[in-house]
CSV table of N, CA and C in Angstrom, one decimal:
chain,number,residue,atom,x,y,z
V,18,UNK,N,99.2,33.7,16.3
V,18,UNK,CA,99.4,35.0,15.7
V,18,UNK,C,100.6,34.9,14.7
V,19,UNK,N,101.4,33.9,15.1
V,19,UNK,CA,102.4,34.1,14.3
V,19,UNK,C,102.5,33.4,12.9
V,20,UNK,N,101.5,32.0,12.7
V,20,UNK,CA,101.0,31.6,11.8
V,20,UNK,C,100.1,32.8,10.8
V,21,UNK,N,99.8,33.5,11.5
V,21,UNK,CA,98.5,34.4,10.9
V,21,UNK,C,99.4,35.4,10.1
V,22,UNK,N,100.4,36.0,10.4
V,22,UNK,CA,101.5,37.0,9.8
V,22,UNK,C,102.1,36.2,8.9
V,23,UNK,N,102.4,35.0,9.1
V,23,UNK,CA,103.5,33.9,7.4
V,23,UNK,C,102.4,33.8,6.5
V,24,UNK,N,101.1,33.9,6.9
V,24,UNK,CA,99.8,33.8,5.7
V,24,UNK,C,99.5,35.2,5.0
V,25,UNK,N,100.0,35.9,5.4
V,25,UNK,CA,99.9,37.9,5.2
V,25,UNK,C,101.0,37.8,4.1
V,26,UNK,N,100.4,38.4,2.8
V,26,UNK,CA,101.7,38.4,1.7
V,26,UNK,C,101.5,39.9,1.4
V,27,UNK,N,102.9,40.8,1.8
V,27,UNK,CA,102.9,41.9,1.1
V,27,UNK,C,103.8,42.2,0.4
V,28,UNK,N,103.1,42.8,-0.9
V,28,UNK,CA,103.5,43.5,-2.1
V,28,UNK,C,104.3,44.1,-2.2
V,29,UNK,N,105.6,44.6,-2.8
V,29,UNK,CA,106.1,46.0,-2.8
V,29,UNK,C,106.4,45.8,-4.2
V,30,UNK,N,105.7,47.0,-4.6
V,30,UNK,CA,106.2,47.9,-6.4
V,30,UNK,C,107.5,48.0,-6.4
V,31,UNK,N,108.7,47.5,-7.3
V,31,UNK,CA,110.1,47.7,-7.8
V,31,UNK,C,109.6,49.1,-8.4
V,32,UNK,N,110.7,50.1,-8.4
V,32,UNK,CA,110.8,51.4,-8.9
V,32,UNK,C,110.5,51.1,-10.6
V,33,UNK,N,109.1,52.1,-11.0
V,33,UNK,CA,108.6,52.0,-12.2
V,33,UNK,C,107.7,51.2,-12.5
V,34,UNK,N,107.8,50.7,-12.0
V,34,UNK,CA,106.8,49.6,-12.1
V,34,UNK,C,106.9,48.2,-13.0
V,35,UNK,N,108.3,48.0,-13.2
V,35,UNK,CA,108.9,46.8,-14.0
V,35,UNK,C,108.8,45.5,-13.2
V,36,UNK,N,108.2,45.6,-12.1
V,36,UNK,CA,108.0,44.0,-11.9
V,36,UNK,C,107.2,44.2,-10.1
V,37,UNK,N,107.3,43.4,-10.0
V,37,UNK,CA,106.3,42.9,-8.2
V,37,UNK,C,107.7,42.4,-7.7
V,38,UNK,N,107.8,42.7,-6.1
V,38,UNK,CA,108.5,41.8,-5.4
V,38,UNK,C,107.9,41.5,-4.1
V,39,UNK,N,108.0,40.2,-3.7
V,39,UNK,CA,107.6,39.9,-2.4
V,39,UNK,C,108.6,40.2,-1.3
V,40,UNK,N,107.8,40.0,-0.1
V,40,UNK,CA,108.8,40.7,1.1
V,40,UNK,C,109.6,39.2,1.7
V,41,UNK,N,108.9,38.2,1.0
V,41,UNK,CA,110.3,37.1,1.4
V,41,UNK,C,111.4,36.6,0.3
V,42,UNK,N,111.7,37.8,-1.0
V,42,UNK,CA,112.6,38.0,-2.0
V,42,UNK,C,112.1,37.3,-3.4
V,43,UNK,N,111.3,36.4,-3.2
V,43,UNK,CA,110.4,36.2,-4.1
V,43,UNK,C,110.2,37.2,-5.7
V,44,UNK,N,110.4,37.5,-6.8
V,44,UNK,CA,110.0,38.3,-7.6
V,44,UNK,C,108.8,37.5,-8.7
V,45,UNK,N,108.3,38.6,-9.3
V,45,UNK,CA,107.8,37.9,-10.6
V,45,UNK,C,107.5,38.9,-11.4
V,46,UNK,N,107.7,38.9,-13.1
V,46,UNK,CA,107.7,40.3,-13.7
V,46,UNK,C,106.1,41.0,-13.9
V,47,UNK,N,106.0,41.9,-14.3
V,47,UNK,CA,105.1,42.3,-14.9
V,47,UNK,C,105.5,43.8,-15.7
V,48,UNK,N,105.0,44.6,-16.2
V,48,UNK,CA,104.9,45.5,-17.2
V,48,UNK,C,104.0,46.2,-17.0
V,49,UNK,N,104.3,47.7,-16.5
V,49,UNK,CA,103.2,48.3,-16.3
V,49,UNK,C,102.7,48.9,-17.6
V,50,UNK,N,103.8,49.0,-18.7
V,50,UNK,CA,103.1,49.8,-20.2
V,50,UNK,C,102.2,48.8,-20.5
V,51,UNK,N,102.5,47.0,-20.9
V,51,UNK,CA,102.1,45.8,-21.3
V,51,UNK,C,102.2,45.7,-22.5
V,52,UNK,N,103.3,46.4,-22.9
V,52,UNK,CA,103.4,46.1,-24.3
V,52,UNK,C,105.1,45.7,-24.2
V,53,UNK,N,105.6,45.4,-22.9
V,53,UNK,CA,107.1,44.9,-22.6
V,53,UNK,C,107.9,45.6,-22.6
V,54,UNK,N,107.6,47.2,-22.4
V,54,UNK,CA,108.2,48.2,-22.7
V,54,UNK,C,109.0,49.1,-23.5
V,55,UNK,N,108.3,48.2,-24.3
V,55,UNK,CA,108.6,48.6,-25.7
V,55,UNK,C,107.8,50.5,-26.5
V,56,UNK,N,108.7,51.3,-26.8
V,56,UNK,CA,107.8,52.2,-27.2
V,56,UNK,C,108.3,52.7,-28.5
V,57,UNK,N,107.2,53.2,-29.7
V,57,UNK,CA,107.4,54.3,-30.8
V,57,UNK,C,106.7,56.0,-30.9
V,58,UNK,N,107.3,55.8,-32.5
V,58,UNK,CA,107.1,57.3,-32.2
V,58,UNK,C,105.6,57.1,-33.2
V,59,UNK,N,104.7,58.1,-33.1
V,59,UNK,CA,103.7,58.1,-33.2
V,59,UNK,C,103.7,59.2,-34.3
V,60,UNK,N,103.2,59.2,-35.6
V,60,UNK,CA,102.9,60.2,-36.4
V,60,UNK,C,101.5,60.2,-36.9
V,61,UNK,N,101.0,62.2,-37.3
V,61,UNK,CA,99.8,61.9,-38.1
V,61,UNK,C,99.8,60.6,-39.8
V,62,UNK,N,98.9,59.9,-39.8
V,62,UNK,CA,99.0,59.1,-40.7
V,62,UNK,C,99.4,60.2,-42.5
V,63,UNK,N,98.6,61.4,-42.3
V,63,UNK,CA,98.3,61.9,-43.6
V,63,UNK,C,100.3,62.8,-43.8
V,64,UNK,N,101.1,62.2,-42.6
V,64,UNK,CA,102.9,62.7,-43.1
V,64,UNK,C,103.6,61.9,-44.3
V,65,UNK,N,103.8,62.1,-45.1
V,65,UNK,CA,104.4,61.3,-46.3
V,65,UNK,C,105.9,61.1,-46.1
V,66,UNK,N,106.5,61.0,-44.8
V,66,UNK,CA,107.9,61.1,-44.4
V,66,UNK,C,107.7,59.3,-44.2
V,67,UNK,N,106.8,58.7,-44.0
V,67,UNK,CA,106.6,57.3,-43.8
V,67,UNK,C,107.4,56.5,-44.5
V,68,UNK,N,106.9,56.6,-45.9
V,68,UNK,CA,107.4,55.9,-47.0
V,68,UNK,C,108.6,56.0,-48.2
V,69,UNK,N,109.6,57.2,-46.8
V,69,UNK,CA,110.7,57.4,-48.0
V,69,UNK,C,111.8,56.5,-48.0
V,70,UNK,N,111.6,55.4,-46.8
V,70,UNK,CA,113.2,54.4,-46.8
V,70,UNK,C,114.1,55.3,-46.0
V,71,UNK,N,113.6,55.8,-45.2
V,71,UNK,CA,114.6,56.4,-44.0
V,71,UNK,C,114.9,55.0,-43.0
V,72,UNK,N,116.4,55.3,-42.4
V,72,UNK,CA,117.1,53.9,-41.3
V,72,UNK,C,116.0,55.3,-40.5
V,73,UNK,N,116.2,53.7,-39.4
V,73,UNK,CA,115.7,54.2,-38.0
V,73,UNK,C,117.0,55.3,-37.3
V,74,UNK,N,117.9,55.5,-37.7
V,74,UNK,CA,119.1,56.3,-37.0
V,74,UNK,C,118.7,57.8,-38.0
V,75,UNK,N,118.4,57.8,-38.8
V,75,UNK,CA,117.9,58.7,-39.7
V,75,UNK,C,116.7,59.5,-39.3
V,76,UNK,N,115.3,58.8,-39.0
V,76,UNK,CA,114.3,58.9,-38.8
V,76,UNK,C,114.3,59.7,-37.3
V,77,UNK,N,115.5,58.6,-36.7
V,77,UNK,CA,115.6,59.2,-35.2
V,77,UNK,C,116.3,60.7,-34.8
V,78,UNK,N,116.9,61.1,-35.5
V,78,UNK,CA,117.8,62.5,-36.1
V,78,UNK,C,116.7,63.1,-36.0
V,79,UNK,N,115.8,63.0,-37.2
V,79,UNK,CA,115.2,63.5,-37.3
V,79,UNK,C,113.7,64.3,-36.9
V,80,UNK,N,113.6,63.3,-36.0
V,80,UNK,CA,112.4,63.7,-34.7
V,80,UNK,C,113.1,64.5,-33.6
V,81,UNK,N,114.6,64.1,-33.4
V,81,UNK,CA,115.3,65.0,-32.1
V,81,UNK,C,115.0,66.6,-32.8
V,82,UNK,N,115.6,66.7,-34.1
V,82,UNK,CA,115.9,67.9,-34.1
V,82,UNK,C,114.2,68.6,-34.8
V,83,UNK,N,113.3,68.1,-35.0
V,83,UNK,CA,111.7,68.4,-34.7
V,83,UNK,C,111.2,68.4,-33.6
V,84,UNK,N,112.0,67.8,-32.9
V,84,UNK,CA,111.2,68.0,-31.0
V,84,UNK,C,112.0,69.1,-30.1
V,85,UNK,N,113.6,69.1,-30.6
V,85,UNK,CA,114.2,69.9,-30.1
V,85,UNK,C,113.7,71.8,-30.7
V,86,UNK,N,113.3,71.9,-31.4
V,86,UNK,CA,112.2,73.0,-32.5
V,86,UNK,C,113.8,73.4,-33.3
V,87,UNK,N,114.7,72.4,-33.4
V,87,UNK,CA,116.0,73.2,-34.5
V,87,UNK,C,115.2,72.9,-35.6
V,88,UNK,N,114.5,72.0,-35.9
V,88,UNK,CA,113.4,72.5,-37.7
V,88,UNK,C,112.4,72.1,-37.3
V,89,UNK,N,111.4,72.8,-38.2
V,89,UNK,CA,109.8,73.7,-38.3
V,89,UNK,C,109.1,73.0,-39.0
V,90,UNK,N,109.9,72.0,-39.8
V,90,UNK,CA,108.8,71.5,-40.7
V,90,UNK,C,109.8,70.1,-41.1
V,91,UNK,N,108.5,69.3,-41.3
V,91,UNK,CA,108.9,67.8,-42.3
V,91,UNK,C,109.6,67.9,-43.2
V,92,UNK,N,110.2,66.7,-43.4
V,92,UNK,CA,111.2,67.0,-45.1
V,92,UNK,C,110.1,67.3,-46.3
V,93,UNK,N,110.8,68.1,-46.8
V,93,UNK,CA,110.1,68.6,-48.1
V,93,UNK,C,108.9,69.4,-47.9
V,94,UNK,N,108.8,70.3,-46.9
V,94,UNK,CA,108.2,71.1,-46.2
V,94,UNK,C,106.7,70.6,-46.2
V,95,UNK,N,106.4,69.0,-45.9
V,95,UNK,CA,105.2,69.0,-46.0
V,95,UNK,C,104.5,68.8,-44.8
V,96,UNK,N,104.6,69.3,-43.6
V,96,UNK,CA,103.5,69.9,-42.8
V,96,UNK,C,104.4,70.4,-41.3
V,97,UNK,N,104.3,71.8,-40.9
V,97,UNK,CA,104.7,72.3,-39.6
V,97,UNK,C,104.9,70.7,-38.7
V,98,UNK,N,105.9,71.0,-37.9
V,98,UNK,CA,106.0,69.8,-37.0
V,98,UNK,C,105.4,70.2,-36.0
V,99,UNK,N,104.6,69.6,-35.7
V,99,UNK,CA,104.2,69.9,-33.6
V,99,UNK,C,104.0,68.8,-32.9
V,100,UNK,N,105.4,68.8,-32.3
V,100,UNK,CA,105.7,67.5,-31.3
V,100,UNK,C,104.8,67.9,-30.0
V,101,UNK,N,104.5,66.7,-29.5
V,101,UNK,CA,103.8,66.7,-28.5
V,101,UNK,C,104.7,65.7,-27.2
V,102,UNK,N,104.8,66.4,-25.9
V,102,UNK,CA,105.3,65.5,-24.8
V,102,UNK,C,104.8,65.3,-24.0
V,103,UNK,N,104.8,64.3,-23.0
V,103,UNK,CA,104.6,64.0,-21.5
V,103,UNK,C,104.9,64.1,-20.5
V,104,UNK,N,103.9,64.4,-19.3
V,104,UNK,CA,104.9,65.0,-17.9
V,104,UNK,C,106.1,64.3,-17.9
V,105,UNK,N,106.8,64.9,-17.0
V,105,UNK,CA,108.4,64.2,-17.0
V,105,UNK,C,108.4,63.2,-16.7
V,106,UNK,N,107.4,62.4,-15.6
V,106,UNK,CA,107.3,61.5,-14.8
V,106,UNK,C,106.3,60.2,-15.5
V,107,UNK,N,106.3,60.3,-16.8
V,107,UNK,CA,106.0,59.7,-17.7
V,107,UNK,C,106.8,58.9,-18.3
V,108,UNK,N,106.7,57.4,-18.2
V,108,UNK,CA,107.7,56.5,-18.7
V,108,UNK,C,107.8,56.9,-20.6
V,109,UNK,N,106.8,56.9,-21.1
V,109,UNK,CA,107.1,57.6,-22.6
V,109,UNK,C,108.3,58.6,-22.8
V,110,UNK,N,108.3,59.8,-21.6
V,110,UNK,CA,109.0,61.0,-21.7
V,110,UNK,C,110.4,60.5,-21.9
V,111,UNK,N,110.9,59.9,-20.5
V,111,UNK,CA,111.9,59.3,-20.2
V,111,UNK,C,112.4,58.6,-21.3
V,112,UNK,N,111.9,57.8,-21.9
V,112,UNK,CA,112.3,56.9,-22.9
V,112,UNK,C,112.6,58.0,-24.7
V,113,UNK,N,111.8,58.9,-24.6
V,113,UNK,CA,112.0,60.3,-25.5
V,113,UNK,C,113.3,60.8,-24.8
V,114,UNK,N,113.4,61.4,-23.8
V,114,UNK,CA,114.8,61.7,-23.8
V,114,UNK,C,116.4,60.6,-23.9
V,115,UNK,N,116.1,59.8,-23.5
V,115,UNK,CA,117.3,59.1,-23.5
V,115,UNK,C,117.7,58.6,-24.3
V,116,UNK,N,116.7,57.6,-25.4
V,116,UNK,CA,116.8,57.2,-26.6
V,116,UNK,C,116.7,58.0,-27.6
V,117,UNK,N,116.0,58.9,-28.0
V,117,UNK,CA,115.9,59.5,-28.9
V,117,UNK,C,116.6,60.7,-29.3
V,118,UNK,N,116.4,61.6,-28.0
V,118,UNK,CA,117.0,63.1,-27.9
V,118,UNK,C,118.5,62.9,-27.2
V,119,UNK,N,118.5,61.4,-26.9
V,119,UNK,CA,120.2,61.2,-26.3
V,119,UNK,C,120.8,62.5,-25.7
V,120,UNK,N,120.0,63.0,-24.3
V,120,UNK,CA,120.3,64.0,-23.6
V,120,UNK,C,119.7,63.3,-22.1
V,121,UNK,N,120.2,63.9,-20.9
V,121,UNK,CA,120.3,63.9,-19.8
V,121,UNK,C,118.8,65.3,-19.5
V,122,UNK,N,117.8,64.9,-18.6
V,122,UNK,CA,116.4,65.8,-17.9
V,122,UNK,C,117.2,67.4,-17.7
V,123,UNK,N,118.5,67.3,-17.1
V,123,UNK,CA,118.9,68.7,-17.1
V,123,UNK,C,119.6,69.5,-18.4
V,124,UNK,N,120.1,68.7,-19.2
V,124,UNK,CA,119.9,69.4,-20.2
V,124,UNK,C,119.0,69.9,-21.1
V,125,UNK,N,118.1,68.6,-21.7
V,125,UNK,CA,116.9,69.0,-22.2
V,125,UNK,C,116.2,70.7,-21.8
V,126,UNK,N,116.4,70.4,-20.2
V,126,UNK,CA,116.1,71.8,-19.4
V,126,UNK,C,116.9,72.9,-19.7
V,127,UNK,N,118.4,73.0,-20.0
V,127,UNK,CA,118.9,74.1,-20.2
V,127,UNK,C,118.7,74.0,-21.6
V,128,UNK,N,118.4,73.1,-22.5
V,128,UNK,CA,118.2,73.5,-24.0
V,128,UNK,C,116.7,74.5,-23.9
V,129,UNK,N,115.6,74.0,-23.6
V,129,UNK,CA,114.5,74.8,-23.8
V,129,UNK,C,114.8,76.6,-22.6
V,130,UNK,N,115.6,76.3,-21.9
V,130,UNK,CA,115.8,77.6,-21.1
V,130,UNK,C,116.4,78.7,-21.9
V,131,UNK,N,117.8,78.0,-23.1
V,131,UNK,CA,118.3,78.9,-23.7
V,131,UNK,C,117.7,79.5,-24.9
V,132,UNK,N,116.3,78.8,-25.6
V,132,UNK,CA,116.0,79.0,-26.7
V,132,UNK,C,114.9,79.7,-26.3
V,133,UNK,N,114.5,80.0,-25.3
V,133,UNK,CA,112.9,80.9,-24.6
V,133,UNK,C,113.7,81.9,-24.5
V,134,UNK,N,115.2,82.2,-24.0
V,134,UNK,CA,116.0,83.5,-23.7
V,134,UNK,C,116.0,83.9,-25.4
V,135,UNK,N,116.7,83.5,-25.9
V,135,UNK,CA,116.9,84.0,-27.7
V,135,UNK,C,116.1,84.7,-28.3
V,136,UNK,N,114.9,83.3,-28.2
V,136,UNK,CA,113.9,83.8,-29.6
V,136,UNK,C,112.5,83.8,-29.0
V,137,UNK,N,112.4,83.3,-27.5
V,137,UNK,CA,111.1,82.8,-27.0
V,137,UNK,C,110.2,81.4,-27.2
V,138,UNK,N,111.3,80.7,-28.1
V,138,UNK,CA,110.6,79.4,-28.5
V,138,UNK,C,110.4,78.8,-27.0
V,139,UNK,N,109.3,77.8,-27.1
V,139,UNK,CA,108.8,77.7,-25.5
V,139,UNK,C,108.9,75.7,-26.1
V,140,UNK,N,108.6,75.3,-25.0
V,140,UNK,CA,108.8,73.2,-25.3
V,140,UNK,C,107.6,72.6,-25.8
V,141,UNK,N,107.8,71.5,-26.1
V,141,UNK,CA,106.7,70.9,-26.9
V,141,UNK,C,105.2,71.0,-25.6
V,142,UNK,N,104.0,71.1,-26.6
V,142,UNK,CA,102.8,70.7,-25.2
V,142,UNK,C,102.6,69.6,-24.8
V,143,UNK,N,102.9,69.6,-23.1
V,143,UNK,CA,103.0,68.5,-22.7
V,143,UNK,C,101.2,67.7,-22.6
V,144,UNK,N,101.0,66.5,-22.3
V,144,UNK,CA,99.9,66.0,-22.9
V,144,UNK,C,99.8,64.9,-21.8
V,145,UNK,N,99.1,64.9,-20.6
V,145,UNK,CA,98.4,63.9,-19.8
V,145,UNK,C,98.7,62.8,-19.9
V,146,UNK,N,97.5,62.2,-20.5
V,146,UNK,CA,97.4,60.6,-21.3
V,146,UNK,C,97.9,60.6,-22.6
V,147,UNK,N,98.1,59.3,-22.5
V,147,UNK,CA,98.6,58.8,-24.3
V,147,UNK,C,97.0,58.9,-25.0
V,148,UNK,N,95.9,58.4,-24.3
V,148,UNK,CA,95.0,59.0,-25.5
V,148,UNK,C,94.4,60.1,-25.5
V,149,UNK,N,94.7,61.0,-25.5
V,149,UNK,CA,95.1,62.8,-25.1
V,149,UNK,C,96.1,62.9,-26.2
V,150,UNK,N,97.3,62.2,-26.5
V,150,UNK,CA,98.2,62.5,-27.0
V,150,UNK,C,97.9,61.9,-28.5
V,151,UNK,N,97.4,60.7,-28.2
V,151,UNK,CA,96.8,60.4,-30.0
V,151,UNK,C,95.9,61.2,-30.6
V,152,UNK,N,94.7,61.8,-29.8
V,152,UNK,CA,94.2,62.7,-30.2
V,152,UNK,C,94.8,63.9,-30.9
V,153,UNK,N,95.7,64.6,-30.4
V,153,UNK,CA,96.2,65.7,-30.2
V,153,UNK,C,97.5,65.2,-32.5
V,154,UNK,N,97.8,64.5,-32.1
V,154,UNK,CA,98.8,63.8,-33.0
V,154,UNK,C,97.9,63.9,-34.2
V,155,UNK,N,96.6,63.2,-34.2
V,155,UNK,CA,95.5,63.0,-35.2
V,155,UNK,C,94.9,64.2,-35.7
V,156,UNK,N,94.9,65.4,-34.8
V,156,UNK,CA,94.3,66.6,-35.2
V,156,UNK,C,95.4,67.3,-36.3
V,157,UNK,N,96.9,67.3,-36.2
V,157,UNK,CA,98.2,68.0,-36.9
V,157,UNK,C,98.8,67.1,-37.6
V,158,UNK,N,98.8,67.2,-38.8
V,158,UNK,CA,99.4,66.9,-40.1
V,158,UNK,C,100.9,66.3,-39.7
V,159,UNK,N,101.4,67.6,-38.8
V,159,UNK,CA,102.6,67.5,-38.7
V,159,UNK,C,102.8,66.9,-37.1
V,160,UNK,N,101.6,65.9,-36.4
V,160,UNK,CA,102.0,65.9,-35.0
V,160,UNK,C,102.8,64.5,-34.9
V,161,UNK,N,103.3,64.9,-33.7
V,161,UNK,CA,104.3,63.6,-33.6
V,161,UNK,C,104.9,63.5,-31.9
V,162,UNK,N,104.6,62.4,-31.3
V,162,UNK,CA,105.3,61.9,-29.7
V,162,UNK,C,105.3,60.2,-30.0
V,163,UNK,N,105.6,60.0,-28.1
V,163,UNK,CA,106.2,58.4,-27.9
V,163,UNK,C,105.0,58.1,-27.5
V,164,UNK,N,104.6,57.1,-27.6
V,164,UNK,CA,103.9,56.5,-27.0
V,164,UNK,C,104.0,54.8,-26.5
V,165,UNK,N,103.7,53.5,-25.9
V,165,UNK,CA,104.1,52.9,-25.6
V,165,UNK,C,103.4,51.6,-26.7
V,166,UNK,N,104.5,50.8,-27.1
V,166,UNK,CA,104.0,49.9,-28.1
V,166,UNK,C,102.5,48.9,-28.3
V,167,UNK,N,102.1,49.2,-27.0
V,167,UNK,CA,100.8,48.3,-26.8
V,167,UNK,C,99.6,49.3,-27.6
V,168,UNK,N,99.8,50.7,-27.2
V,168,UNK,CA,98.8,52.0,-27.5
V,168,UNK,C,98.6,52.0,-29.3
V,169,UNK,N,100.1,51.4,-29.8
V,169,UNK,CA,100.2,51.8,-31.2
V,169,UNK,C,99.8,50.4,-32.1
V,170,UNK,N,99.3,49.6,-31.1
V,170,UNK,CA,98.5,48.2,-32.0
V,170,UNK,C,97.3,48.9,-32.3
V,171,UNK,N,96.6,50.0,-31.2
V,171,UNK,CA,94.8,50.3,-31.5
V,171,UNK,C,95.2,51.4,-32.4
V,172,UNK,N,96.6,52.0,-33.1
V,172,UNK,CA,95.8,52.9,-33.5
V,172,UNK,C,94.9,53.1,-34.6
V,173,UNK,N,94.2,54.3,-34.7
V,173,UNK,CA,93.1,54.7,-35.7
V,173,UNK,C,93.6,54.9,-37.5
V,174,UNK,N,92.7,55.2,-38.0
V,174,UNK,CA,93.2,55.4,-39.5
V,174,UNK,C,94.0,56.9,-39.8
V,175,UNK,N,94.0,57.6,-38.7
V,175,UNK,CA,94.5,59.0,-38.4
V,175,UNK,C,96.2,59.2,-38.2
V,176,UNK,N,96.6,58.0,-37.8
V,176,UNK,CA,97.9,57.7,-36.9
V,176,UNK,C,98.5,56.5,-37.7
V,177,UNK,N,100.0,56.6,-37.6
V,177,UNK,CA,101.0,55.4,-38.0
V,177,UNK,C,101.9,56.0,-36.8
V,178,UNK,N,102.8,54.5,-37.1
V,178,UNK,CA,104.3,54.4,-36.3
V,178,UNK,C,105.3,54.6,-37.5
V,179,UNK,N,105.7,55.5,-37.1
V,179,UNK,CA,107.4,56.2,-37.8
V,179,UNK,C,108.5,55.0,-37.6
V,180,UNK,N,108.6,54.9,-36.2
V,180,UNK,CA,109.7,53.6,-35.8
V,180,UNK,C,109.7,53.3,-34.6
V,181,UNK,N,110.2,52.0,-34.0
V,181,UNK,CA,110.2,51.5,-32.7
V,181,UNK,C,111.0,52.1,-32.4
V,182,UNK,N,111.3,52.6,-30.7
V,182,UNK,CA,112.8,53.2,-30.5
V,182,UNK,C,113.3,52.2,-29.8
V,183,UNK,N,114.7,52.1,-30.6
V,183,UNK,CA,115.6,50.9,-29.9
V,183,UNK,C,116.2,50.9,-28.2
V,184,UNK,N,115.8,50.3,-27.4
V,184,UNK,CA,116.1,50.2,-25.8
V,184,UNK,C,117.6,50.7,-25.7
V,185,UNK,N,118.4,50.2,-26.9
V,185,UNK,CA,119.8,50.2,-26.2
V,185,UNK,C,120.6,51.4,-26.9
């Protein structure tokens, strides 16, 4: 019997899903996005914000304060912005707030709390899957979310990547 149990290998998921461990300490990596967890930001292709020579610190400004709804519209007013998000519990999301909107889940929360008190502005629509979310991006001129780097090798003629967001 006790031969029969050292032959029994079980699994346990590391938190997120960034790698496998075995129960005799054993690891080995894997990636649950598969694209190494790497993620960008996702714009409709038809945005002309693409090709102006914006830094990625620029670009990134600039998506916080379009996702945060402090502006309505692309530079040079060419098309309404409508950011699109993912449940909280979405490694995309996570990686939108911390790198990009460089805010903490409870803030983000008292930001959209205070701006529903004000004026009623309500948070971006949140969006299931990533291909739910390309869709959604491809329908609005002005759409724009994270998605994870592997998603943004297939995309369509409808969609570009604005910029990779840097991990650190």
């Amino acid at each position: 019997m006790k031969s029969a149990a050292k032959k029994l290998i079980v699994f346990v998921v590391v938190a997120c899903g960034a790698g496998w461990l075995l129960l005799d300490g054993s690891a080995f990596a894997a990636s649950s996005s598969g694209g190494g967890g790497k993620f960008v930001v996702v714009i409709n292709a038809k945005n002309p914000i693409k090709g102006q020579g914006k830094s990625v610190g620029e670009l990134r400004q600039l998506v916080k304060r379009l996702y945060l709804k402090e502006r309505s519209t692309w530079p040079n007013g060419s098309a309404e912005a409508k950011p699109f998000s993912r449940p909280s519990d979405a490694e995309e999301q996570a990686v939108l707030i911390k790198h990009v909107l460089q805010m903490s889940e409870a803030e983000l929360a008292a930001h959209w709390m205070s701006l529903k008190q004000k004026n009623g502005t309500t948070p971006p629509r949140k969006v299931k899957s990533e291909r739910m979310l390309m869709k959604f991006i491809g329908k609005f001129d002005g759409g724009f979310g994270v998605a994870s780097a592997e998603s943004a090798q297939k995309l369509g003629d409808d969609l570009a990547v604005l910029f990779e967001i840097p991990s650190s």
